[in-house]
Short mmCIF file of C-alpha atoms and ligand atoms in Angstrom, two decimals:
data_model
loop_
_atom_site.label_atom_id
_atom_site.label_comp_id
_atom_site.label_asym_id
_atom_site.label_seq_id
_atom_site.Cartn_x
_atom_site.Cartn_y
_atom_site.Cartn_z
CA MET A 1 -40.51 3.77 -49.67
CA LYS A 2 -42.58 0.52 -48.77
CA ILE A 3 -43.18 -2.79 -50.83
CA ILE A 4 -44.50 -5.77 -50.16
CA VAL A 5 -42.79 -8.97 -49.93
CA ALA A 6 -44.43 -12.30 -49.30
CA GLY A 7 -47.44 -10.56 -48.43
CA ARG A 8 -45.45 -8.75 -45.58
CA GLU A 9 -45.13 -4.84 -45.64
CA ILE A 10 -40.95 -3.58 -46.03
CA ASP A 11 -39.60 -0.05 -45.82
CA THR A 12 -36.67 -0.13 -48.05
CA GLN A 13 -35.22 3.18 -46.19
CA HIS A 14 -32.46 3.26 -43.73
CA PHE A 15 -32.73 3.49 -40.58
CA ILE A 16 -31.50 6.19 -38.62
CA ASN A 17 -32.19 7.64 -35.37
CA ASN A 18 -35.41 5.50 -35.24
CA GLN A 19 -36.58 7.44 -38.50
CA ARG A 20 -36.82 6.12 -41.94
CA ILE A 21 -34.28 7.92 -44.54
CA GLY A 22 -34.48 7.44 -48.25
CA SER A 23 -31.27 8.36 -50.32
CA ALA A 24 -31.19 9.91 -53.95
CA THR A 25 -30.20 6.61 -55.83
CA THR A 26 -31.87 2.84 -55.22
CA PHE A 27 -30.30 -0.63 -56.15
CA ALA A 28 -32.60 -4.35 -56.52
CA ALA A 29 -33.16 -6.68 -54.51
CA HIS A 30 -34.19 -9.92 -56.40
CA SER A 31 -36.11 -13.38 -54.61
CA ALA A 32 -34.10 -16.80 -55.47
CA ILE A 33 -37.46 -18.73 -56.24
CA THR A 34 -38.50 -16.86 -59.22
CA GLU A 35 -35.49 -14.68 -59.53
CA GLU A 36 -38.17 -11.75 -60.15
CA LYS A 37 -37.47 -8.28 -58.57
CA LEU A 38 -38.54 -7.58 -55.48
CA GLY A 39 -38.40 -4.06 -54.54
CA ASP A 40 -35.75 -0.95 -55.16
CA ILE A 41 -33.90 -0.11 -51.84
CA ALA A 42 -32.28 3.03 -50.71
CA ARG A 43 -28.88 2.62 -52.15
CA GLY A 44 -26.91 4.23 -48.74
CA THR A 45 -23.13 6.97 -49.33
CA GLN A 46 -21.03 8.21 -47.32
CA THR A 47 -23.72 10.74 -46.37
CA GLU A 48 -26.19 8.27 -44.45
CA VAL A 49 -22.91 6.66 -42.95
CA ASP A 50 -22.24 9.74 -41.80
CA LEU A 51 -25.54 10.40 -40.29
CA ALA A 52 -26.53 7.08 -39.10
CA VAL A 53 -22.53 7.54 -36.98
CA ALA A 54 -23.32 10.19 -35.79
CA ALA A 55 -27.08 9.47 -34.67
CA ALA A 56 -25.12 6.05 -32.89
CA THR A 57 -22.45 8.52 -31.38
CA ALA A 58 -25.08 11.15 -30.03
CA ALA A 59 -27.03 7.99 -28.36
CA PHE A 60 -24.23 5.96 -26.98
CA PRO A 61 -23.59 8.10 -23.58
CA ALA A 62 -26.95 7.42 -22.52
CA TRP A 63 -27.27 3.28 -23.47
CA ALA A 64 -24.20 2.77 -21.91
CA ALA A 65 -24.51 4.56 -18.89
CA LEU A 66 -28.20 2.32 -18.54
CA GLY A 67 -26.12 -0.01 -17.10
CA ALA A 68 -26.65 -4.16 -18.38
CA LYS A 69 -29.46 -4.54 -15.52
CA GLY A 70 -31.03 -1.05 -17.48
CA ARG A 71 -30.94 -2.41 -20.78
CA LEU A 72 -32.29 -5.58 -20.28
CA PRO A 73 -35.79 -4.74 -20.28
CA TYR A 74 -35.33 -3.30 -23.55
CA LEU A 75 -33.77 -5.88 -25.15
CA GLU A 76 -36.33 -8.55 -23.63
CA ARG A 77 -38.87 -6.45 -25.17
CA LEU A 78 -36.78 -7.32 -28.61
CA ALA A 79 -36.51 -10.59 -28.01
CA HIS A 80 -40.15 -10.62 -27.17
CA VAL A 81 -41.19 -9.06 -30.54
CA ILE A 82 -39.00 -10.96 -32.58
CA GLU A 83 -40.41 -14.35 -31.23
CA SER A 84 -44.06 -12.59 -32.45
CA ARG A 85 -42.51 -12.11 -35.76
CA VAL A 86 -41.29 -15.24 -36.60
CA GLU A 87 -43.36 -16.21 -39.23
CA ASP A 88 -42.97 -12.92 -40.85
CA LEU A 89 -39.20 -13.12 -40.84
CA ALA A 90 -39.21 -16.51 -42.15
CA ALA A 91 -41.24 -15.83 -45.59
CA VAL A 92 -39.68 -12.57 -46.38
CA GLU A 93 -36.20 -14.13 -45.97
CA THR A 94 -37.39 -17.07 -47.72
CA MET A 95 -38.79 -15.26 -50.77
CA ASN A 96 -35.49 -13.47 -51.16
CA ASN A 97 -32.08 -15.88 -50.26
CA GLY A 98 -34.43 -18.78 -51.09
CA SER A 99 -33.49 -20.39 -47.46
CA LEU A 100 -36.04 -23.24 -46.37
CA LEU A 101 -39.53 -21.75 -45.26
CA GLU A 102 -39.99 -24.91 -42.26
CA ALA A 103 -36.39 -24.86 -41.15
CA SER A 104 -36.32 -21.23 -41.07
CA ARG A 105 -39.64 -21.14 -38.82
CA LEU A 106 -39.37 -23.40 -36.53
CA ARG A 107 -35.56 -22.79 -35.94
CA VAL A 108 -33.35 -20.02 -37.57
CA MET A 109 -35.40 -17.34 -36.65
CA LYS A 110 -35.98 -18.43 -33.28
CA ARG A 111 -32.57 -18.52 -32.73
CA GLY A 112 -32.71 -14.74 -33.81
CA ALA A 113 -34.83 -14.16 -30.48
CA HIS A 114 -32.39 -16.24 -28.48
CA ASN A 115 -29.21 -14.34 -29.72
CA ILE A 116 -30.73 -11.19 -28.21
CA HIS A 117 -32.35 -12.57 -24.98
CA PHE A 118 -28.85 -14.86 -24.27
CA PHE A 119 -26.49 -11.95 -24.24
CA ALA A 120 -28.40 -9.77 -22.83
CA GLN A 121 -28.83 -12.07 -19.83
CA MET A 122 -25.20 -12.48 -19.53
CA ALA A 123 -24.00 -9.13 -19.62
CA LEU A 124 -25.53 -8.72 -16.21
CA GLU A 125 -22.88 -11.43 -15.22
CA MET A 126 -20.42 -9.84 -16.74
CA GLY A 127 -17.38 -8.12 -14.38
CA SER A 128 -16.16 -9.61 -11.70
CA SER A 129 -13.48 -9.01 -8.98
CA TRP A 130 -10.24 -11.39 -7.65
CA ASP A 131 -7.14 -11.67 -5.74
CA THR A 132 -4.01 -12.11 -7.17
CA GLU A 133 -0.95 -14.15 -6.03
CA ALA A 134 1.17 -11.22 -7.53
CA ALA A 135 -1.37 -8.63 -5.82
CA LYS A 136 -2.02 -9.87 -2.59
CA ASN A 137 -2.44 -6.68 -1.04
CA ALA A 138 -4.65 -5.42 -3.81
CA VAL A 139 -7.87 -5.98 -5.88
CA ASN A 140 -8.19 -6.27 -9.35
CA ASN A 141 -11.50 -4.87 -9.86
CA VAL A 142 -12.29 -6.34 -13.93
CA ARG A 143 -14.73 -4.45 -15.96
CA TYR A 144 -16.46 -4.58 -19.37
CA ASP A 145 -17.05 -1.09 -20.25
CA PRO A 146 -18.70 -0.93 -23.87
CA ALA A 147 -16.36 0.72 -26.85
CA GLY A 148 -18.97 2.77 -28.16
CA VAL A 149 -20.50 2.65 -31.99
CA THR A 150 -20.28 -0.72 -33.35
CA ALA A 151 -20.11 -1.33 -37.14
CA LEU A 152 -22.08 -4.88 -37.97
CA ILE A 153 -21.82 -6.20 -41.47
CA THR A 154 -23.80 -9.48 -42.64
CA PRO A 155 -23.67 -11.71 -45.41
CA TRP A 156 -26.80 -12.77 -47.35
CA ASN A 157 -26.87 -16.47 -45.97
CA ALA A 158 -28.83 -16.49 -43.30
CA PRO A 159 -29.26 -12.54 -42.52
CA PHE A 160 -31.36 -12.36 -40.13
CA MET A 161 -29.68 -15.14 -38.12
CA LEU A 162 -25.96 -13.48 -38.43
CA ALA A 163 -26.97 -10.02 -37.62
CA THR A 164 -29.10 -10.84 -34.37
CA TRP A 165 -25.90 -12.62 -33.39
CA LYS A 166 -23.88 -9.18 -33.36
CA VAL A 167 -26.34 -6.88 -32.81
CA GLY A 168 -27.19 -8.79 -29.41
CA PRO A 169 -24.07 -9.13 -27.71
CA ALA A 170 -23.29 -5.44 -29.19
CA LEU A 171 -26.48 -3.64 -27.46
CA ALA A 172 -26.30 -5.86 -24.66
CA ALA A 173 -22.54 -4.77 -23.88
CA GLY A 174 -23.68 -0.95 -24.18
CA ASN A 175 -22.48 -0.39 -27.24
CA THR A 176 -24.78 1.20 -30.27
CA VAL A 177 -25.37 0.05 -33.47
CA VAL A 178 -25.07 0.85 -37.19
CA LEU A 179 -25.97 -2.54 -39.08
CA LYS A 180 -24.89 -2.66 -43.15
CA PRO A 181 -26.86 -5.97 -44.56
CA ALA A 182 -25.56 -7.26 -47.86
CA GLU A 183 -27.20 -6.18 -51.18
CA TRP A 184 -28.98 -9.30 -52.24
CA THR A 185 -30.79 -9.91 -49.20
CA PRO A 186 -31.89 -6.20 -47.50
CA PHE A 187 -35.59 -6.91 -46.16
CA THR A 188 -34.76 -8.60 -42.62
CA ALA A 189 -32.72 -5.95 -41.07
CA SER A 190 -35.49 -3.74 -42.22
CA LEU A 191 -37.76 -5.59 -40.61
CA LEU A 192 -35.35 -5.92 -37.65
CA ALA A 193 -35.62 -2.03 -37.37
CA ASP A 194 -39.51 -1.97 -37.12
CA MET A 195 -39.34 -4.26 -34.13
CA VAL A 196 -36.73 -1.97 -32.49
CA LEU A 197 -39.01 0.69 -32.63
CA ASP A 198 -41.79 -2.06 -31.35
CA ALA A 199 -39.71 -2.51 -28.19
CA GLY A 200 -39.00 1.17 -27.74
CA LEU A 201 -35.51 1.14 -27.44
CA PRO A 202 -34.36 5.30 -27.76
CA ALA A 203 -33.42 6.64 -30.91
CA GLY A 204 -30.31 6.08 -32.76
CA VAL A 205 -29.18 3.40 -30.78
CA PHE A 206 -29.68 0.40 -33.71
CA ASN A 207 -29.58 1.87 -37.22
CA VAL A 208 -29.90 0.21 -40.62
CA VAL A 209 -27.74 1.41 -43.75
CA GLN A 210 -28.84 -0.19 -46.97
CA GLY A 211 -26.58 -0.37 -49.49
CA ILE A 212 -23.49 -2.11 -52.01
CA GLY A 213 -20.89 -2.73 -49.78
CA ALA A 214 -18.01 -1.33 -51.47
CA GLU A 215 -20.29 1.90 -50.88
CA ALA A 216 -22.17 2.11 -47.77
CA GLY A 217 -20.12 -1.15 -46.05
CA ALA A 218 -16.79 0.73 -47.30
CA ALA A 219 -17.90 4.12 -45.93
CA LEU A 220 -19.02 2.70 -42.97
CA VAL A 221 -15.96 0.43 -41.82
CA ALA A 222 -13.25 3.69 -42.60
CA HIS A 223 -15.38 5.73 -40.63
CA PRO A 224 -13.32 7.00 -37.70
CA ASP A 225 -15.97 7.39 -35.07
CA VAL A 226 -16.53 2.83 -35.50
CA LYS A 227 -14.52 1.51 -32.51
CA ARG A 228 -15.11 -2.26 -33.25
CA ILE A 229 -16.34 -3.98 -36.27
CA SER A 230 -17.75 -7.20 -36.73
CA PHE A 231 -17.96 -8.65 -39.81
CA THR A 232 -19.25 -11.77 -41.53
CA GLY A 233 -18.65 -12.75 -45.28
CA SER A 234 -15.94 -13.31 -47.94
CA VAL A 235 -11.82 -13.30 -47.38
CA PRO A 236 -11.52 -11.37 -50.37
CA THR A 237 -13.80 -8.77 -48.68
CA ALA A 238 -12.43 -9.25 -45.14
CA LYS A 239 -8.68 -8.10 -46.40
CA LYS A 240 -10.37 -4.93 -48.08
CA ILE A 241 -11.73 -3.93 -44.49
CA ALA A 242 -8.69 -4.93 -42.87
CA LEU A 243 -6.79 -2.35 -44.41
CA SER A 244 -9.38 0.45 -43.98
CA ALA A 245 -9.72 -0.78 -40.29
CA ALA A 246 -5.64 -0.23 -40.14
CA GLN A 247 -6.17 3.27 -40.52
CA ASN A 248 -8.30 4.31 -37.30
CA LEU A 249 -6.96 1.17 -35.51
CA THR A 250 -9.89 -0.10 -35.04
CA PRO A 251 -10.49 -3.70 -33.67
CA VAL A 252 -12.06 -6.01 -35.86
CA SER A 253 -14.03 -9.85 -35.91
CA PHE A 254 -13.53 -11.49 -38.41
CA GLU A 255 -16.15 -15.10 -39.56
CA LEU A 256 -15.04 -16.00 -43.01
CA GLY A 257 -15.12 -18.74 -45.02
CA GLY A 258 -14.45 -22.40 -44.77
CA LYS A 259 -13.78 -25.82 -46.93
CA SER A 260 -14.04 -28.14 -44.25
CA PRO A 261 -13.35 -31.39 -43.95
CA PHE A 262 -16.14 -34.28 -43.07
CA ILE A 263 -14.22 -37.51 -41.90
CA VAL A 264 -15.96 -40.65 -41.39
CA CYS A 265 -13.68 -43.26 -39.96
CA ALA A 266 -14.17 -47.21 -40.59
CA ASP A 267 -16.03 -47.42 -36.96
CA ALA A 268 -17.99 -44.91 -37.17
CA ASP A 269 -22.27 -45.19 -37.16
CA PHE A 270 -22.55 -45.90 -40.39
CA GLU A 271 -26.00 -44.72 -40.86
CA LEU A 272 -25.60 -41.39 -38.84
CA ALA A 273 -22.24 -40.46 -40.41
CA LEU A 274 -24.33 -40.99 -43.55
CA VAL A 275 -27.10 -39.07 -42.77
CA ASN A 276 -24.93 -35.95 -41.46
CA ALA A 277 -23.00 -35.95 -44.84
CA LEU A 278 -25.79 -35.50 -46.58
CA ASP A 279 -26.85 -32.48 -44.22
CA GLN A 280 -24.17 -30.77 -46.09
CA TYR A 281 -26.28 -29.97 -48.95
CA ASP A 282 -28.11 -27.69 -46.49
CA ASN A 283 -29.61 -24.25 -48.03
CA CYS A 284 -27.85 -25.52 -51.27
CA GLY A 285 -24.65 -25.64 -49.57
CA GLN A 286 -24.81 -21.76 -48.97
CA VAL A 287 -23.42 -22.37 -45.46
CA CYS A 288 -19.83 -21.30 -44.33
CA LEU A 289 -19.58 -24.45 -41.97
CA SER A 290 -20.30 -26.63 -45.05
CA GLY A 291 -17.95 -29.91 -44.59
CA THR A 292 -17.73 -29.68 -48.30
CA ARG A 293 -14.46 -32.39 -48.44
CA LEU A 294 -15.99 -35.67 -47.56
CA LEU A 295 -12.68 -37.92 -46.39
CA ILE A 296 -13.74 -41.32 -46.20
CA GLU A 297 -11.39 -44.25 -44.94
CA GLU A 298 -10.72 -46.76 -47.46
CA SER A 299 -12.14 -49.54 -45.93
CA ILE A 300 -15.40 -48.30 -45.98
CA TYR A 301 -15.63 -45.99 -49.02
CA ASP A 302 -16.98 -47.81 -51.95
CA ARG A 303 -20.03 -48.34 -49.77
CA PHE A 304 -20.16 -45.26 -48.53
CA LEU A 305 -19.78 -43.75 -51.95
CA SER A 306 -22.29 -46.19 -53.17
CA GLU A 307 -25.33 -45.41 -50.28
CA PHE A 308 -24.44 -41.62 -50.30
CA LYS A 309 -25.16 -41.79 -54.34
CA THR A 310 -28.76 -43.41 -53.51
CA ARG A 311 -29.78 -41.42 -50.64
CA ALA A 312 -28.49 -38.22 -52.81
CA ALA A 313 -31.01 -38.66 -55.62
CA LYS A 314 -33.88 -38.48 -53.04
CA LEU A 315 -32.92 -35.63 -51.72
CA LYS A 316 -36.12 -33.54 -52.96
CA GLN A 317 -34.75 -30.37 -54.74
CA GLY A 318 -37.56 -27.77 -55.06
CA ASP A 319 -39.77 -24.42 -53.91
CA PRO A 320 -38.07 -23.87 -50.16
CA ARG A 321 -41.65 -22.57 -49.20
CA GLU A 322 -42.68 -26.27 -49.18
CA ALA A 323 -42.23 -28.65 -46.32
CA ASP A 324 -40.91 -32.09 -47.76
CA THR A 325 -38.37 -29.64 -49.92
CA ILE A 326 -34.68 -30.39 -48.60
CA VAL A 327 -32.21 -28.48 -50.90
CA GLY A 328 -33.76 -24.93 -52.43
CA PRO A 329 -32.44 -22.78 -55.20
CA LEU A 330 -29.25 -20.63 -54.79
CA VAL A 331 -29.58 -17.18 -54.07
CA THR A 332 -29.02 -15.31 -57.31
CA ARG A 333 -27.85 -15.79 -60.80
CA THR A 334 -24.36 -14.10 -60.51
CA HIS A 335 -23.99 -16.44 -57.72
CA LEU A 336 -25.06 -19.68 -59.65
CA GLU A 337 -22.82 -19.05 -62.39
CA ARG A 338 -19.28 -18.52 -60.24
CA VAL A 339 -20.58 -22.24 -58.71
CA HIS A 340 -20.72 -23.50 -62.06
CA GLY A 341 -17.82 -22.20 -63.34
CA PHE A 342 -16.17 -24.36 -60.51
CA VAL A 343 -17.99 -27.45 -61.45
CA GLN A 344 -16.85 -26.96 -65.21
CA ARG A 345 -13.12 -26.13 -63.95
CA ALA A 346 -12.89 -29.28 -61.81
CA VAL A 347 -14.75 -31.51 -64.85
CA SER A 348 -12.07 -30.07 -66.87
CA ALA A 349 -9.30 -30.36 -64.75
CA GLY A 350 -10.10 -34.35 -64.49
CA ALA A 351 -12.74 -34.66 -61.34
CA LYS A 352 -14.89 -37.70 -61.96
CA LEU A 353 -18.40 -35.98 -61.85
CA GLU A 354 -20.41 -38.39 -59.71
CA PHE A 355 -24.09 -36.78 -59.92
CA GLY A 356 -25.40 -33.42 -60.60
CA GLY A 357 -23.26 -30.42 -62.16
CA GLN A 358 -26.12 -28.44 -63.89
CA VAL A 359 -29.03 -26.90 -63.35
CA SER A 360 -32.46 -29.37 -62.23
CA PRO A 361 -33.70 -29.96 -65.93
CA GLN A 362 -37.47 -30.11 -64.54
CA LEU A 363 -37.19 -27.04 -62.44
CA GLY A 364 -34.94 -24.79 -64.02
CA GLY A 365 -33.90 -21.19 -62.15
CA LEU A 366 -31.75 -21.00 -59.63
CA TYR A 367 -32.36 -24.53 -58.68
CA TYR A 368 -28.54 -26.29 -59.21
CA GLN A 369 -28.24 -30.17 -58.24
CA PRO A 370 -26.01 -31.43 -55.70
CA THR A 371 -23.13 -32.45 -56.78
CA LEU A 372 -20.46 -34.69 -55.89
CA PHE A 373 -16.83 -35.51 -57.26
CA THR A 374 -14.32 -38.09 -56.44
CA ASN A 375 -11.50 -39.33 -58.31
CA LEU A 376 -9.82 -35.79 -57.42
CA PRO A 377 -6.10 -34.49 -58.97
CA ASP A 378 -3.65 -33.36 -56.66
CA GLY A 379 -3.82 -29.59 -56.29
CA ALA A 380 -7.33 -29.56 -57.79
CA GLU A 381 -9.04 -25.95 -56.96
CA ILE A 382 -12.14 -27.71 -56.26
CA LEU A 383 -10.41 -29.31 -53.09
CA SER A 384 -8.98 -25.94 -52.00
CA SER A 385 -11.43 -22.90 -53.37
CA GLU A 386 -14.74 -21.95 -51.00
CA VAL A 387 -17.85 -22.77 -54.18
CA PHE A 388 -20.49 -22.27 -51.52
CA GLY A 389 -22.87 -23.70 -53.76
CA PRO A 390 -24.00 -27.45 -53.43
CA VAL A 391 -21.21 -29.35 -54.33
CA LEU A 392 -19.09 -32.12 -52.80
CA THR A 393 -15.99 -33.66 -52.90
CA MET A 394 -15.25 -37.06 -51.67
CA GLN A 395 -11.84 -38.99 -50.96
CA LYS A 396 -10.17 -41.90 -49.65
CA PHE A 397 -7.87 -41.96 -46.46
CA SER A 398 -6.00 -45.02 -45.20
CA SER A 399 -3.70 -43.84 -42.29
CA GLU A 400 -4.46 -40.99 -39.65
CA GLN A 401 -1.35 -39.63 -40.28
CA GLU A 402 -2.76 -39.33 -44.33
CA LEU A 403 -6.18 -38.03 -42.92
CA ILE A 404 -4.73 -35.45 -41.03
CA SER A 405 -2.36 -34.43 -43.89
CA LEU A 406 -5.78 -33.95 -46.32
CA ALA A 407 -8.01 -32.66 -43.84
CA ASN A 408 -5.68 -29.66 -43.06
CA ASN A 409 -4.59 -28.92 -46.19
CA THR A 410 -6.22 -25.80 -47.31
CA GLU A 411 -6.04 -22.13 -46.15
CA TYR A 412 -9.19 -22.41 -44.41
CA GLY A 413 -10.05 -23.90 -40.70
CA LEU A 414 -13.78 -22.88 -39.53
CA ALA A 415 -15.03 -26.11 -38.69
CA ALA A 416 -14.46 -30.23 -39.41
CA MET A 417 -17.04 -33.01 -38.75
CA LEU A 418 -15.07 -36.59 -37.29
CA PHE A 419 -17.49 -39.34 -36.96
CA THR A 420 -16.08 -42.72 -34.88
CA LYS A 421 -16.99 -44.81 -31.89
CA ASP A 422 -13.53 -44.49 -30.68
CA ALA A 423 -13.63 -41.14 -28.01
CA ILE A 424 -9.59 -41.76 -27.78
CA LYS A 425 -8.89 -41.62 -31.50
CA ALA A 426 -11.72 -38.15 -31.35
CA GLU A 427 -9.63 -36.89 -28.82
CA ARG A 428 -5.95 -37.23 -30.88
CA ILE A 429 -7.69 -36.56 -34.13
CA SER A 430 -9.94 -33.48 -33.03
CA SER A 431 -6.46 -32.27 -31.39
CA GLN A 432 -4.51 -32.02 -34.83
CA LEU A 433 -7.20 -30.68 -36.96
CA VAL A 434 -6.74 -26.79 -37.49
CA ALA A 435 -10.57 -25.56 -36.96
CA GLY A 436 -12.46 -23.22 -34.85
CA THR A 437 -15.28 -26.04 -33.93
CA VAL A 438 -14.89 -29.46 -34.47
CA TRP A 439 -17.89 -31.47 -34.45
CA THR A 440 -17.86 -35.03 -33.12
CA ASN A 441 -20.77 -37.39 -34.05
CA CYS A 442 -22.83 -34.51 -34.47
CA PHE A 443 -23.05 -31.15 -36.65
CA TYR A 444 -24.08 -27.38 -35.99
CA VAL A 445 -24.69 -27.90 -32.45
CA ARG A 446 -24.32 -24.90 -31.16
CA ASP A 447 -24.05 -23.47 -27.56
CA LEU A 448 -24.10 -19.21 -27.65
CA SER A 449 -22.27 -19.40 -24.53
CA ALA A 450 -19.43 -21.30 -26.71
CA PRO A 451 -16.61 -19.66 -28.87
CA PHE A 452 -17.52 -19.63 -32.20
CA GLY A 453 -14.83 -18.55 -35.23
CA GLY A 454 -12.17 -19.53 -37.56
CA SER A 455 -8.73 -20.35 -37.95
CA ARG A 456 -6.18 -19.07 -40.66
CA ALA A 457 -8.25 -17.55 -43.61
CA SER A 458 -11.45 -18.68 -41.58
CA GLY A 459 -11.46 -15.55 -39.59
CA ILE A 460 -9.66 -13.43 -36.74
CA GLY A 461 -10.81 -14.10 -32.96
CA ARG A 462 -13.84 -16.13 -31.28
CA GLU A 463 -17.51 -14.59 -30.68
CA GLY A 464 -19.99 -16.27 -28.73
CA GLY A 465 -20.14 -16.27 -24.49
CA HIS A 466 -17.83 -14.17 -22.78
CA TRP A 467 -15.44 -14.04 -26.14
CA SER A 468 -18.18 -11.29 -27.76
CA PHE A 469 -17.86 -8.98 -24.62
CA ASP A 470 -14.56 -9.81 -24.84
CA PHE A 471 -14.44 -8.26 -28.71
CA TYR A 472 -17.47 -5.40 -28.02
CA CYS A 473 -16.03 -4.21 -24.38
CA ASP A 474 -13.04 -2.19 -23.68
CA ILE A 475 -11.94 -4.45 -20.74
CA LYS A 476 -10.47 -2.21 -17.89
CA ASN A 477 -8.37 -3.75 -14.88
CA THR A 478 -8.74 -1.45 -11.82
CA VAL A 479 -6.41 -1.88 -8.79
CA GLN A 480 -7.59 -1.09 -5.69
CA ARG A 481 -4.80 -1.10 -2.75
CA LYS A 482 -6.37 -3.36 -0.04
CA GLY A 483 -7.22 -1.28 3.33
CA THR A 484 -6.72 1.92 2.18
CA PHE A 485 -10.47 3.36 2.06
CA SER A 486 -12.41 5.00 4.94
P1 NAD B 1 -19.28 -10.90 -48.90
O1 NAD B 1 -17.54 -10.91 -48.34
O2 NAD B 1 -19.29 -10.37 -50.66
O3 NAD B 1 -20.26 -9.66 -48.50
C1 NAD B 1 -20.14 -9.23 -47.30
C2 NAD B 1 -20.89 -8.17 -46.56
O4 NAD B 1 -19.73 -7.24 -46.87
C3 NAD B 1 -21.82 -7.53 -47.57
O5 NAD B 1 -22.57 -6.98 -46.67
C4 NAD B 1 -20.89 -7.33 -48.39
O6 NAD B 1 -22.25 -5.67 -49.12
C5 NAD B 1 -20.29 -6.17 -47.36
N1 NAD B 1 -19.21 -5.48 -48.07
C6 NAD B 1 -18.78 -6.05 -49.67
N2 NAD B 1 -17.57 -5.24 -49.88
C7 NAD B 1 -17.36 -4.38 -48.97
C8 NAD B 1 -16.57 -3.50 -48.32
N3 NAD B 1 -15.31 -3.06 -49.58
N4 NAD B 1 -16.21 -2.77 -47.31
C9 NAD B 1 -17.28 -2.97 -46.48
N5 NAD B 1 -18.30 -3.96 -46.68
C10 NAD B 1 -18.27 -4.54 -48.03
O7 NAD B 1 -19.69 -12.07 -48.39
P2 NAD B 1 -21.25 -12.39 -49.25
O8 NAD B 1 -20.94 -13.28 -50.55
O9 NAD B 1 -22.18 -11.87 -49.12
O10 NAD B 1 -21.07 -13.63 -47.96
C11 NAD B 1 -20.39 -15.59 -48.04
C12 NAD B 1 -19.23 -15.35 -47.41
O11 NAD B 1 -19.81 -15.43 -46.51
C13 NAD B 1 -18.43 -16.97 -47.41
O12 NAD B 1 -17.40 -16.90 -47.51
C14 NAD B 1 -18.86 -17.19 -46.20
O13 NAD B 1 -18.30 -18.73 -45.83
C15 NAD B 1 -19.12 -16.43 -45.40
N6 NAD B 1 -19.53 -16.51 -44.42
C16 NAD B 1 -19.24 -16.95 -42.97
C17 NAD B 1 -19.67 -17.10 -41.65
C18 NAD B 1 -19.00 -17.38 -40.34
O14 NAD B 1 -19.45 -17.72 -39.36
N7 NAD B 1 -17.48 -18.08 -40.43
C19 NAD B 1 -21.44 -17.26 -41.96
C20 NAD B 1 -21.89 -17.12 -42.96
C21 NAD B 1 -21.24 -16.45 -44.53
#
């Protein structure tokens, strides 16, 4: 079952035990750019999930036994193959979910390769031994043992990058993988399977089951042979997965939604803050980390609002394949209707629509205009629910106390952005914000060795650096009494 997307051939079946396998039924995936159907994809069921988990279970002992050093050449080859196919990955993903082609070619897909390379290298460094005060006469040898079959479930907004962010550490740690990509964006996971073949990974180490979340996804997370579930997606889905995982006591790592504050203090570099605030429309707002609630200090609020409106009007919206496009389309019509529902309810609640609030009259399709609300009524839905579209709110604050209270007034805690030139103030405010990451005077700076994740409803656990290995491994302490070995 092969189709052509953006000029590239894609096999739309599952990838199990290094073989392509179909299903009795299919589902359709579409283009965000044109809304046309791109192809039919194998619709996985319990049967294919069982096959994939069995393949991953069978492949696990030999893959684990290779050790980090033995796995390194495979994973380095995989990283190189990904690097060599950055153009293909970017073209296919842009055609599918409408993300900006240039950003994808120049950064996002390269990060996919780096995700594999980084964790393969880091796995070599894991494991250590040391004496502790409590055990002067013994040595604690801490081992990071692979856990087994991992179920990796990914969303549609950055499908390839987020898949590799999980696949990298899971494989480097010695686990095997069953990946279930989002049904709206199935294609780059299939290309990843081609690359796994090219890199020569043993059969069963990496598997893809395509399908609908409530079917293939639900069957995968309920499988008793799955030893870890890493999920990136929405809060309602996470709650379902948690219930399922509880039946087998399967550990979960959840990276969920956000409603992050973007804070500009009066002493901030105004231009830097403005440019970064406009960046919150990146990927048409379909970014979990987006600082969707702009909180501006009262003394600069009017100027900031006025400049923001002027500059937002100049953001070029259009075809994501054109190099000068800044804002592309939303991913599907279903999602557009969801986004527009939030906008309509905000208007009905009395919020002031400063600009946007509709599909671009010139472009039509899924090109929803960058949108801004001010004069927000207390308790408005738009201030607390994740829209996941190009919809921002702007509020003013007049004291640090008021700022902290506004910033933390959501169920989420994924990220926060803070703009100030005062280092002491930055530290003081950061320490009071509920967020997995606080960026000061920057946005989106990601270091793979640093922890990433969310607090409260934004997630459970952290991945990145050794935190990834803490999750994907069974950590074992072997305690050996000193002087007892000949
Ligand atoms: P979603 O929860 O609808 O779907 C995510 C994945 O879960 C898909 O692969 C889907 O098929 C699968 N799924 C759905 N129901 C399932 C079930 N019952 N059992 C198992 N799997 C199931 O989320 P989405 O709409 O694809 O993604 C958008 C959400 O993802 C937003 O909330 C966004 O903030 C979040 N997100 C978070 C991060 C992060 O790092 N924190 C990154 C990107 C996106």
